[in-house]
Coordinates of C-alpha atoms in Angstrom, one line a residue:
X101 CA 10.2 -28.3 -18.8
X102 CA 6.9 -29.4 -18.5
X103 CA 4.1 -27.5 -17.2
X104 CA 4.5 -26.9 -13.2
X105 CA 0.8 -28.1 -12.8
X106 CA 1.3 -31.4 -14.4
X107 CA 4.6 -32.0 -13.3
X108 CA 4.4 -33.6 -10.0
X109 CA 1.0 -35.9 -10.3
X110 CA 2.9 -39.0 -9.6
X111 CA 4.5 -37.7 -6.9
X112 CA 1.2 -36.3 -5.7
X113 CA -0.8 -39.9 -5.9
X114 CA 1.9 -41.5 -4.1
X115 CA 1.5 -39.2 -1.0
X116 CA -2.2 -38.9 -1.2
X117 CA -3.9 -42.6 0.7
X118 CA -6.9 -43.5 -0.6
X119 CA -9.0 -41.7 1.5
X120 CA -7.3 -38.4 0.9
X121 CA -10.6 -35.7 1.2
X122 CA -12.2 -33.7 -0.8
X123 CA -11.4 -29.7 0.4
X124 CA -13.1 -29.2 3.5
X125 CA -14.5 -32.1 4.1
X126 CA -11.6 -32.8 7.2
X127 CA -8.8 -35.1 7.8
X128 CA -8.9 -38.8 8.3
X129 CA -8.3 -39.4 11.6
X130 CA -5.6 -42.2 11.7
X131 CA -2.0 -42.8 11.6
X132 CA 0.0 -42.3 9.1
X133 CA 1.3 -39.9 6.2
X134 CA -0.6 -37.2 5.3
X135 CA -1.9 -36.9 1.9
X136 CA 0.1 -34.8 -0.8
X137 CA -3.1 -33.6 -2.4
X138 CA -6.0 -30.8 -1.0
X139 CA -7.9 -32.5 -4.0
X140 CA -8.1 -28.9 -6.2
X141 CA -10.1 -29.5 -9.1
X142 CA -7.8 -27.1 -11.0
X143 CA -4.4 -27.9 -9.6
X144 CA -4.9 -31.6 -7.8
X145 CA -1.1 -31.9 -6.9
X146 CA -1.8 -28.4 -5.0
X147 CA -2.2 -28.9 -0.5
X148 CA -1.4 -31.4 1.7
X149 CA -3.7 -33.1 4.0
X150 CA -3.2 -33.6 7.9
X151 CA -2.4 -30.3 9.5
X152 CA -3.7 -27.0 8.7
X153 CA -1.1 -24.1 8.7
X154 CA -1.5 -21.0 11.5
X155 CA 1.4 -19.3 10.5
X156 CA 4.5 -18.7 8.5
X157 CA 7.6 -17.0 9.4
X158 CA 10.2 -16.1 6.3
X159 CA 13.6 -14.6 6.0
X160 CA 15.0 -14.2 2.9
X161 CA 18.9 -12.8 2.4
X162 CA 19.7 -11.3 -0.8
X163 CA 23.2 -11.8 -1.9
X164 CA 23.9 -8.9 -4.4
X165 CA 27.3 -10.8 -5.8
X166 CA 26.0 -14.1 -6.9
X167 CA 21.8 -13.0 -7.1
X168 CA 20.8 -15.9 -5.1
X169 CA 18.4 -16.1 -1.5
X170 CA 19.0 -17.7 1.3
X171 CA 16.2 -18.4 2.9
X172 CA 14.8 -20.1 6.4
X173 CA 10.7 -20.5 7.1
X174 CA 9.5 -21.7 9.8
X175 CA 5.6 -23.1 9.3
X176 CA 3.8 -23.3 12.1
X177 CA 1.0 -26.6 11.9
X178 CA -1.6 -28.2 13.8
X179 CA -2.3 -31.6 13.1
X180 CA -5.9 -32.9 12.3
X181 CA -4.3 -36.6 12.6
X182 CA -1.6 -38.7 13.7
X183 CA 1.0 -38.1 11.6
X184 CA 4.3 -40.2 11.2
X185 CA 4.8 -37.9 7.9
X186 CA 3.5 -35.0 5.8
X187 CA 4.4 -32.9 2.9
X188 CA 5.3 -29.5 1.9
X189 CA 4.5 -28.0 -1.5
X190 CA 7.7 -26.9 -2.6
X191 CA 9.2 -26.8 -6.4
X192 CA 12.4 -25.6 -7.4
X193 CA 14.4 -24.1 -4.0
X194 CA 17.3 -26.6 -2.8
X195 CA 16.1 -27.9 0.9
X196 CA 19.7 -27.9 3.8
X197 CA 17.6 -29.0 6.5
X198 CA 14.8 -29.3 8.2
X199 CA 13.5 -29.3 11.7
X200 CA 10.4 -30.7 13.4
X201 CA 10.3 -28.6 16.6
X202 CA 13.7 -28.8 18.3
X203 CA 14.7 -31.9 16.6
X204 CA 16.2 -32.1 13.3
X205 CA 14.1 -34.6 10.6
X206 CA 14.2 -36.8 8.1
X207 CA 13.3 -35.3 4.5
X208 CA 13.2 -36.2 0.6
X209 CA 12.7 -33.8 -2.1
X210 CA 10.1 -34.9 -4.6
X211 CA 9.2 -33.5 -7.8
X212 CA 6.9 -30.7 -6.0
X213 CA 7.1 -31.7 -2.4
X214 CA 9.2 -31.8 0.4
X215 CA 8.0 -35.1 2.4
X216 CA 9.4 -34.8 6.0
X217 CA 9.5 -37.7 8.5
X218 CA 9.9 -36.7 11.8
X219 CA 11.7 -38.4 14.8
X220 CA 8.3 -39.7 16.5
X221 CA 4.7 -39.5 15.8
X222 CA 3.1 -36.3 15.4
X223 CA -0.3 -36.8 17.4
X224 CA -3.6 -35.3 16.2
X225 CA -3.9 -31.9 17.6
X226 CA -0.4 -31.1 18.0
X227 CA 0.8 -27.6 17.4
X228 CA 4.5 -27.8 16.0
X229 CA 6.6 -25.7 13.7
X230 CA 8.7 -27.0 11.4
X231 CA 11.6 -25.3 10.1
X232 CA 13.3 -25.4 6.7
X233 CA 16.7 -23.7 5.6
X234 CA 16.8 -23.8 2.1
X235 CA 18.5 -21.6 -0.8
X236 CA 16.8 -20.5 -3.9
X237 CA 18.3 -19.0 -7.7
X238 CA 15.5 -16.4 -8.9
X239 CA 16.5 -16.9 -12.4
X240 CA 17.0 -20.8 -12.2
X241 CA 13.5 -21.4 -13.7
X242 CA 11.7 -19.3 -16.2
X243 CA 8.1 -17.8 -16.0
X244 CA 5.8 -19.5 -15.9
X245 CA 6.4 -21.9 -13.2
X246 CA 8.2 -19.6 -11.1
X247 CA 6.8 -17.4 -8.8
X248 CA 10.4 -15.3 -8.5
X249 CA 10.7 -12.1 -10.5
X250 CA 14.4 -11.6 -10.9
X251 CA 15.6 -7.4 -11.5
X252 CA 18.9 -6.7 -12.2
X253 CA 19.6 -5.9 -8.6
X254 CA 16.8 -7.8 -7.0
X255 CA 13.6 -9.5 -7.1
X256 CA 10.0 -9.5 -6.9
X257 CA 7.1 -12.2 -6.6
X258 CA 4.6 -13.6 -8.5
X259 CA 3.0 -16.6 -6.8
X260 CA -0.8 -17.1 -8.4
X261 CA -1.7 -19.2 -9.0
X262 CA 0.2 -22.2 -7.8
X263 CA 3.6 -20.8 -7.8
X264 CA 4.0 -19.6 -3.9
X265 CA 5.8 -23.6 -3.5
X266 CA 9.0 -22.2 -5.7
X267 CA 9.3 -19.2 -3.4
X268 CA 8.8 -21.3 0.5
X269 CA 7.4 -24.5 1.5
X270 CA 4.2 -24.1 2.2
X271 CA 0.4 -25.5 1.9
X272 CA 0.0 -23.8 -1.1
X273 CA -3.6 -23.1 -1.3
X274 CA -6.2 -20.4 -0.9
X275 CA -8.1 -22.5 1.6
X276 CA -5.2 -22.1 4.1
X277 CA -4.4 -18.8 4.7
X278 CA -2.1 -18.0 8.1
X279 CA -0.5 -15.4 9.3
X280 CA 2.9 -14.2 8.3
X281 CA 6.1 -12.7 9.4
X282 CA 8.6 -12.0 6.7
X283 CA 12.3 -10.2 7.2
X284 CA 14.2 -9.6 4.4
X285 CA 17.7 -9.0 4.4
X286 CA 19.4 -6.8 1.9
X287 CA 22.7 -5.3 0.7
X288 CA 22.8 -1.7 1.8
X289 CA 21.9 1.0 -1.0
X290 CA 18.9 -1.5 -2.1
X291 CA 15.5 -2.1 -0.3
X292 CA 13.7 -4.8 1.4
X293 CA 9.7 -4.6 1.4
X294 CA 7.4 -7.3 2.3
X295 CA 3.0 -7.7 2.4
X296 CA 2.5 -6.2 5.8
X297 CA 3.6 -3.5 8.0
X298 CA 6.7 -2.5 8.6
X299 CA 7.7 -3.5 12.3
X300 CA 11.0 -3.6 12.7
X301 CA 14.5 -2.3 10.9
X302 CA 18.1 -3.5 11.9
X303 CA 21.1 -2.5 10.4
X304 CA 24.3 -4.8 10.4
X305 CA 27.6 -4.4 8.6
X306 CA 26.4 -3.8 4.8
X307 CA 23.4 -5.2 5.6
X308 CA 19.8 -4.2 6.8
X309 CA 16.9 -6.5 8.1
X310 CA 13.5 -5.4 7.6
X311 CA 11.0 -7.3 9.5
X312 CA 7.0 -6.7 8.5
X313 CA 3.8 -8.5 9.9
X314 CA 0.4 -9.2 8.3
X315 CA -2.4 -8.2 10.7
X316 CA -4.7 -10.4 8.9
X317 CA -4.3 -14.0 7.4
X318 CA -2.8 -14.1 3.8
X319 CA -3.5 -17.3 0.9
X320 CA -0.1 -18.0 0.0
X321 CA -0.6 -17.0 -3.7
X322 CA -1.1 -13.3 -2.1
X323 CA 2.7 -13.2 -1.1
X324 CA 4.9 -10.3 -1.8
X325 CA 9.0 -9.8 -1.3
X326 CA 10.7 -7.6 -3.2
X327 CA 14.2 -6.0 -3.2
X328 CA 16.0 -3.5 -5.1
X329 CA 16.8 0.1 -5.7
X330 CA 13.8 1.5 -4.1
X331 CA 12.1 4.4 -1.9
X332 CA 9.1 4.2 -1.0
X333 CA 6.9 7.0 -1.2
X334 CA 3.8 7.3 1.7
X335 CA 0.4 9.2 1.2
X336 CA -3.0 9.1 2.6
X337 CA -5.9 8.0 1.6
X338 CA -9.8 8.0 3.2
X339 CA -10.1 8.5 6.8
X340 CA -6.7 8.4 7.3
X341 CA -5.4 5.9 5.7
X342 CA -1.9 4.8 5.3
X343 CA -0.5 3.8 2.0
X344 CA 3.0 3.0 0.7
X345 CA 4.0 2.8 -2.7
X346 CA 7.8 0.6 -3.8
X347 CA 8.6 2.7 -6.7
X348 CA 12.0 2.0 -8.6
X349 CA 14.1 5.3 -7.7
X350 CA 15.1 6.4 -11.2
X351 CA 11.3 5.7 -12.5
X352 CA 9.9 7.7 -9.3
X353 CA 9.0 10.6 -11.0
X354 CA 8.0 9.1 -14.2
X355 CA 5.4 7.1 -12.2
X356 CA 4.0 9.8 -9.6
X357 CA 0.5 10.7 -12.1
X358 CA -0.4 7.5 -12.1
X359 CA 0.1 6.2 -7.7
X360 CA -1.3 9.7 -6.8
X361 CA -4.1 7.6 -8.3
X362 CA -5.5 5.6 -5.8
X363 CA -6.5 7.7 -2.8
X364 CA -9.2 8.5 -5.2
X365 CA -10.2 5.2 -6.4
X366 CA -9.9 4.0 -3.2
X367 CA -12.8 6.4 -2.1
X368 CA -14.8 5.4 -5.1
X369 CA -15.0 1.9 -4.5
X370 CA -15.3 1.8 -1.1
X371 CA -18.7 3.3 -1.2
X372 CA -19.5 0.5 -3.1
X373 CA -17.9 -2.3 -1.0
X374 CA -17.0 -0.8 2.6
X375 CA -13.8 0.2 4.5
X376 CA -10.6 -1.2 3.3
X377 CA -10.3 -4.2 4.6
X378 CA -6.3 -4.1 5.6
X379 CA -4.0 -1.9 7.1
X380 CA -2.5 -0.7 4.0
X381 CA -2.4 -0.6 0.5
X382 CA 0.6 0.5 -2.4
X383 CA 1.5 -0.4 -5.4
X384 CA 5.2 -2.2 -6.5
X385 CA 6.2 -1.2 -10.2
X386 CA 8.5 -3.7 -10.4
X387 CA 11.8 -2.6 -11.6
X388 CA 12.0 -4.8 -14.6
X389 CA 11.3 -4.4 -18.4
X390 CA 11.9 -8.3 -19.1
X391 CA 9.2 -9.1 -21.6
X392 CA 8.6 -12.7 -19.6
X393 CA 9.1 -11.3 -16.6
X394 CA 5.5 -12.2 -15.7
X395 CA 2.9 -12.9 -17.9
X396 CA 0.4 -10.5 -16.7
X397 CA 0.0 -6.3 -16.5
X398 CA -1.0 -5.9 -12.7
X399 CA -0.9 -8.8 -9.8
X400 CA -3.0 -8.1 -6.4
X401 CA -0.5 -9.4 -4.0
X402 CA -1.9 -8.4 -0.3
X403 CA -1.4 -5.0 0.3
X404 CA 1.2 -4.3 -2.2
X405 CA 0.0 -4.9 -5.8
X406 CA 3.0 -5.3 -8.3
X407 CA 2.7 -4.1 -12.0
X408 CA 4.4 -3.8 -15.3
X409 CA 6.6 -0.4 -15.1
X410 CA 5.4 0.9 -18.5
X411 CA 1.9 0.3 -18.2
X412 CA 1.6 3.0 -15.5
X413 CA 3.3 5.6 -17.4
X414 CA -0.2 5.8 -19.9
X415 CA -2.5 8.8 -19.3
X416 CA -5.1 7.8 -16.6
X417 CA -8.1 6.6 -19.3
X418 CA -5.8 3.7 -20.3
X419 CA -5.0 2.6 -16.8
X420 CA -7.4 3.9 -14.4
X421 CA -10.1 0.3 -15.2
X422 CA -7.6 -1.8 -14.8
X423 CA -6.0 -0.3 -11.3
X424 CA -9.8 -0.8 -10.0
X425 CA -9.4 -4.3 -11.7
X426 CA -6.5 -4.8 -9.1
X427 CA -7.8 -2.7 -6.2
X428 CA -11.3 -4.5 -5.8
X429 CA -8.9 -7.7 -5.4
X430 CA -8.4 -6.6 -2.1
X431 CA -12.0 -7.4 -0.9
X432 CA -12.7 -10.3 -3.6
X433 CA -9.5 -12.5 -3.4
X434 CA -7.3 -11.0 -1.1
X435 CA -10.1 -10.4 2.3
X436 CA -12.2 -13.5 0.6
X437 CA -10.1 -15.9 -1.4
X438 CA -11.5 -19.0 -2.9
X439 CA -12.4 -22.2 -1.3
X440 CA -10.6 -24.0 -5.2
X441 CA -9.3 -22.7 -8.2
X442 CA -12.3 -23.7 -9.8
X443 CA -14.1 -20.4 -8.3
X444 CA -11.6 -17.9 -9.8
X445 CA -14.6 -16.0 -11.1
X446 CA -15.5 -14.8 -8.0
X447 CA -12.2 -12.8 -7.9
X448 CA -11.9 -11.9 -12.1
X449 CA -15.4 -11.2 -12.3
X450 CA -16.2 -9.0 -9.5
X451 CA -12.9 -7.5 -10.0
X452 CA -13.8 -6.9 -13.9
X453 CA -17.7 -5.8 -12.8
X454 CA -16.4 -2.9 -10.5
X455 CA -13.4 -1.6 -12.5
X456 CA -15.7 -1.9 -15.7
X457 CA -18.2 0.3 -14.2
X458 CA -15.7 2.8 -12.9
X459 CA -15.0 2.9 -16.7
X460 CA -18.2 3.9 -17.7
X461 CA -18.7 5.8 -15.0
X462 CA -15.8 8.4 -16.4
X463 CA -17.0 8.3 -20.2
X464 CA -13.9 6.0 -21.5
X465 CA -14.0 3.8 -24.0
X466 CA -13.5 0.2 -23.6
X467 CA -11.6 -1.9 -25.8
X468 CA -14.8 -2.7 -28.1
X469 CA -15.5 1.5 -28.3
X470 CA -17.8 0.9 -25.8
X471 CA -19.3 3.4 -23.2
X472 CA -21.7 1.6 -21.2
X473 CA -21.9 -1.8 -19.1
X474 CA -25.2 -2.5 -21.2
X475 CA -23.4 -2.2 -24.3
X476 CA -20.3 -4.4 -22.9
X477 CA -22.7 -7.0 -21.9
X478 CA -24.6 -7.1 -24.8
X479 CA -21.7 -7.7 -27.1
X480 CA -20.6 -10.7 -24.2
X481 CA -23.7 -12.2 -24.3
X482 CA -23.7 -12.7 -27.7
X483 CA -20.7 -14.6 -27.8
X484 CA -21.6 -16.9 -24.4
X485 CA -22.0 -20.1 -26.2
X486 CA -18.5 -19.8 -28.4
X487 CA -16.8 -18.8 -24.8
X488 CA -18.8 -21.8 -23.4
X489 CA -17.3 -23.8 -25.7
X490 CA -13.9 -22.3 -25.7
X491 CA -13.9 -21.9 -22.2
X492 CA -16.0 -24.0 -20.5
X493 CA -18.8 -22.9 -17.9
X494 CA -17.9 -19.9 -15.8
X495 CA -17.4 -21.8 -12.5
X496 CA -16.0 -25.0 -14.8
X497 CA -12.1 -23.9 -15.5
X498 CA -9.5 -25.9 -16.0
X499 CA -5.5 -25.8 -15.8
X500 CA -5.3 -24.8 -19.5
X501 CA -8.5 -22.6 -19.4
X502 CA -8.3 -20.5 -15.9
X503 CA -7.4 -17.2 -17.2
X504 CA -10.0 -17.3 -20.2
X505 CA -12.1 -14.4 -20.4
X506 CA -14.8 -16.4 -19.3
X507 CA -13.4 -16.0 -15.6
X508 CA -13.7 -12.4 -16.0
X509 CA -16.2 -10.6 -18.4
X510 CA -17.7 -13.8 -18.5
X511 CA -18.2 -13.7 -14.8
X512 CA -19.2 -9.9 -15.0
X513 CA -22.2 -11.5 -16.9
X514 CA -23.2 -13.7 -14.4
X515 CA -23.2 -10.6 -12.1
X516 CA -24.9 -8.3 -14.2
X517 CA -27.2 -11.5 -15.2
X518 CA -28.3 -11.5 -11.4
X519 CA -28.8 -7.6 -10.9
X520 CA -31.1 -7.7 -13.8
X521 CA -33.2 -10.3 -12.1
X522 CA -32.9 -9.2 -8.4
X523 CA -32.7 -5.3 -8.3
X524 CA -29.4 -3.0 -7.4
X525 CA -30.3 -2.4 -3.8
X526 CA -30.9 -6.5 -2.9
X527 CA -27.5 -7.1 -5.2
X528 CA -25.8 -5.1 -3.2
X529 CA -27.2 -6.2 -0.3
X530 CA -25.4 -9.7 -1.3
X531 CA -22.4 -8.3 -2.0
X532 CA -21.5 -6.9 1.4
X533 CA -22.9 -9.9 3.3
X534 CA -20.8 -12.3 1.3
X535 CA -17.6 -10.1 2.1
X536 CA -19.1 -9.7 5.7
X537 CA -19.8 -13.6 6.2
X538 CA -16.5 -14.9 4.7
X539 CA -14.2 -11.9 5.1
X540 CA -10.2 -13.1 6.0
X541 CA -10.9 -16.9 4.8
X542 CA -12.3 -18.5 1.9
X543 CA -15.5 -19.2 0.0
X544 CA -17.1 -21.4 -2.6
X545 CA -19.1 -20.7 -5.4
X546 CA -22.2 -22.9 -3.9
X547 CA -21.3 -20.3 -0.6
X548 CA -22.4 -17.2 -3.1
X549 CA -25.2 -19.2 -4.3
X550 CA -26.6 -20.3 -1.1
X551 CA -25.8 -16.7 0.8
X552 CA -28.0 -15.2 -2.6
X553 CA -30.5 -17.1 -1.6
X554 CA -30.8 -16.2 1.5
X555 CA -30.3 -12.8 1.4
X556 CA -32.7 -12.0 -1.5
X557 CA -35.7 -14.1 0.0
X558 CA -35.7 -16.4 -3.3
X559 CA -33.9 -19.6 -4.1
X560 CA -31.8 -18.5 -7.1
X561 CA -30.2 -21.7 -6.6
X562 CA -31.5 -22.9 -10.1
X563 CA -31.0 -19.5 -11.9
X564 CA -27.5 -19.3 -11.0
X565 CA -26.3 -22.8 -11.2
X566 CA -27.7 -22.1 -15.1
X567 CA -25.6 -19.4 -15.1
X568 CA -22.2 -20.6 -14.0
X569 CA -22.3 -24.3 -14.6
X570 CA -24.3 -24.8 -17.8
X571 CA -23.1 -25.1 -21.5
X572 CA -25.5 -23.0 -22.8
X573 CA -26.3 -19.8 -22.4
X574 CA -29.3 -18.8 -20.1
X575 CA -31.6 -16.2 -21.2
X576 CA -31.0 -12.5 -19.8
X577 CA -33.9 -11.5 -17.5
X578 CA -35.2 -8.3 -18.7
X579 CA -33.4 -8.4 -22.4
X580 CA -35.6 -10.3 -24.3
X581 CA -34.3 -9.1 -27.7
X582 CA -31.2 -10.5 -26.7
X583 CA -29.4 -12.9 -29.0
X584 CA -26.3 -15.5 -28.6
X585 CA -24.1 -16.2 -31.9
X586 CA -24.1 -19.9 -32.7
X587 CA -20.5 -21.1 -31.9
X588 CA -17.9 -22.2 -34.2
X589 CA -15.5 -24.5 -34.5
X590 CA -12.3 -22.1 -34.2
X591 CA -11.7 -20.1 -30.8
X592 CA -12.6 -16.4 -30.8
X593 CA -9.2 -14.5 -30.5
X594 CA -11.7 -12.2 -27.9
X595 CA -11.3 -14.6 -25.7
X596 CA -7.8 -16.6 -25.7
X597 CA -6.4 -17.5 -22.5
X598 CA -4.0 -15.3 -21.7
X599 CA -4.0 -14.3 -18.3
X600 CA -2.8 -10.0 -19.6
X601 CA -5.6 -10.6 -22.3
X602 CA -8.8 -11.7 -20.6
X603 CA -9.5 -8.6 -18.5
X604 CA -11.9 -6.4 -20.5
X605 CA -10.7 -3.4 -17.9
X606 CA -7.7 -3.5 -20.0
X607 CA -7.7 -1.2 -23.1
X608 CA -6.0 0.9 -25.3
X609 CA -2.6 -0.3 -24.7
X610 CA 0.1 -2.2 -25.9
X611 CA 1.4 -4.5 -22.7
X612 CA 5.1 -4.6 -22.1

């Protein structure tokens, strides 16, 4: 199969009209269909212009005896135009029927989107929720274009980055985030466990329905469902805080040293970035040793982050980085996502900078040998033109490139480039007002750029455009003696493109 990013640009141009927008720039205001493209410079064929989403409601029913869902979700839109159709991203899942409000519609089933014509015009401004019934195989396609984890007597999810359209129709992109309701039925003796909080349980006959809620909006690629042979295991972390861990039942104990981990990380990093910004945190070892069952060690879906199993059975120098790695998601990514794909680094690299300098913080070697953030960062910058080259700028990624190392070390350079220049108080000054100023929606790079500005009293505007968008590397303020390796022809193995590869808080393991 070809790659799930390419698959459906066809499909996507004929959807989109000519005036389809850039993101954020609004819909046209006319009659019409709705364009099948947000305009992502990463993943074009991602979005759908002329409605924005305010909520989602799932229910997905496990069936132990064949391993397939059925599923209903009910998206709730308001149109930005008049609409005589629109589009759903949606890639894999078979579609029954679907519903525009209380009448049933008209709908095709492209290569990646579900185009639905409803009875009558939808007018600009209407609030409507469609509803689609639909039934999805877990193992019908293989990682990496499905977002479905299949276990042997369940599943998981994986959605980033563009992968939440094989779990439900959706608008499947960061800069739409809604709120969501998600039941999950399953077979009794097995576990259903959703992003959210728990709000409601109901038993049937062989069956029980858990129902949890998000109190805060969610980017679909954030998206977690999971059932299986599970307990989950509650502790507390600072000021009270309630947190949940999934944890496979026969691995429970196995796993224990390393989730009675994060109350104390959790303190650590808040002092550096605030409260927690939802009503829980856990993390879902998902019960799976499949090789390809994902193609990554740790994934920070809202408040429940899913991992390898194996990984967190190392001692805690091994995995305690890259835990902070996935925790400091929850502020950059999860409470501000990005505007495009094309400003992953804001995620990666903060998440890399923080977990990084927990690292050093606790005298553990990185992957290099290295103790210190000075080191690290002396050894990156000497290799910022090859990654340049290999890579492309920082803020410059594309499909093939996103997970290079350049979106994460090579972003914790940018960061560290910028703390250099304007001091650690005014950096972290910038830090909390970009998570204050954008926190539950989405941000650009030019957003961190302009609030920089602002907040440090100088227009960096120059300094870090250098920094993320040019081909060369800039020079390091206060490291003059600092050099950059000419580039060669051949990609440094340092920084291939594999997304389990190009964190630099992972080290000293092998990764299942």
């Amino acid at each position: 199969m070809a790659p799930a990013a390419l698959l459906g640009t066809g499909a996507a141009a004929a959807l989109s009209s000519p005036a389809a927008h850039a993101l954020g720039a609004g819909s046209p205001a006319k009659s019409g269909p709705g364009g099948g493209s947000l305009g992502d410079p990463v993943f074009p064929v991602l979005g759908n212009t002329g409605y924005r989403v305010s909520a989602y409601a799932l229910d997905f029913t496990y069936l132990a005896d064949t391993k397939l869902v059925e599923a209903k979700a009910a998206v709730t839109i308001r149109t930005t135009q008049d609409l005589s159709s629109f589009s759903l991203d949606l890639l894999g899942p078979e579609v029954h029927e679907v519903w525009v409000g209380k009448r049933r519609a008209a709908f095709e089933q492209q290569p990646e989107k579900l185009v639905v014509t409803p009875r009558t015009t939808l007018y600009d401004g209407t609030r409507v929720t469609v509803r689609v019934h639909y039934s999805a195989d877990p193992r019908k396609l293989s990682f990496p274009y499905n977002g479905w984890v299949p276990t042997d007597n369940g599943f998981a999810t994986a959605p980033q980055p563009d992968l939440a359209r094989t779990i439900f129709p959706c608008n499947d992109h960061p800069s739409d985030k809604a709120d969501f309701t998600i039941r999950v039925t399953a077979p009794d003796g097995l576990l259903g466990v959703a992003t959210g909080s728990l709000v409601r349980t109901d038993n049937n006959a062989g069956t029980t329905t858990y129902t949890y809620r998000s109190k805060h909006p969610v980017a679909t690629e954030l998206i977690q469902v999971t059932v299986g042979d599970y307990k989950v295991v509650q502790r507390t972390g600072p000021g009270g805080m309630p947190l949940r861990d999934v944890v496979p039942v026969a691995r429970a104990e196995a796993l224990e040293p390393a989730l009675s981990l994060t109350p104390g990380q959790l303190g650590w990093i808040e002092r550096h970035l605030g409260r927690f910004p939802f009503e829980t945190y856990g993390i879902l070892p998902a019960d799976t040793d499949a090789a390809d069952a994902f193609d990554f060690t740790g994934l920070e879906t809202q408040t429940l982050t899913i991992y390898k199993p194996n990984y967190l059975l190392q001692k805690e120098s091994a995995i305690g980085s890259h835990m902070m790695h996935e925790l400091v998601h929850s502020w950059f990514g999860n409470l501000v996502s990005p505007a495009t794909w094309a400003d992953l680094w804001l995620n990666e690299g903060h998440a890399d900078y923080y977990g990084l300098l927990y690292r050093y913080e606790r005298g553990w070697p990185d992957s290099l040998g290295l103790t210190s953030l000075e080191a690290r960062m002396k050894d990156v910058y000497s290799r910022g033109d090859q990654w340049r080259k290999d890579g492309g700028p920082v803020a410059s990624p594309t499909a093939a490139n996103l997970f290079h190392g350049q979106r994460y070390t090579g972003g914790v350079l940018v960061l560290y480039a910028l703390r250099s220049l304007v001091g650690e108080e005014v950096f972290q000054r910038i830090e909390r007002a970009f998570l204050d100023r954008y926190r539950h929606s989405s941000a650009s790079t030019r957003d961190y750029i302009a609030l920089a500005t602002e907040v440090s009293g100088q227009d960096l505007s120059g300094f870090l455009t250098e920094w993320l968008y040019g081909t060369k590397t800039p020079r390091m303020p206060g490291h003059p003696d600092w050099t950059v390796t000419p580039p060669t022809q051949a990609a440094r193995r340092e920084a291939s493109g594999a997304k389990d590869g190009a964190s630099a808080t992972l080290c000293c393991s092998s990764h299942a």
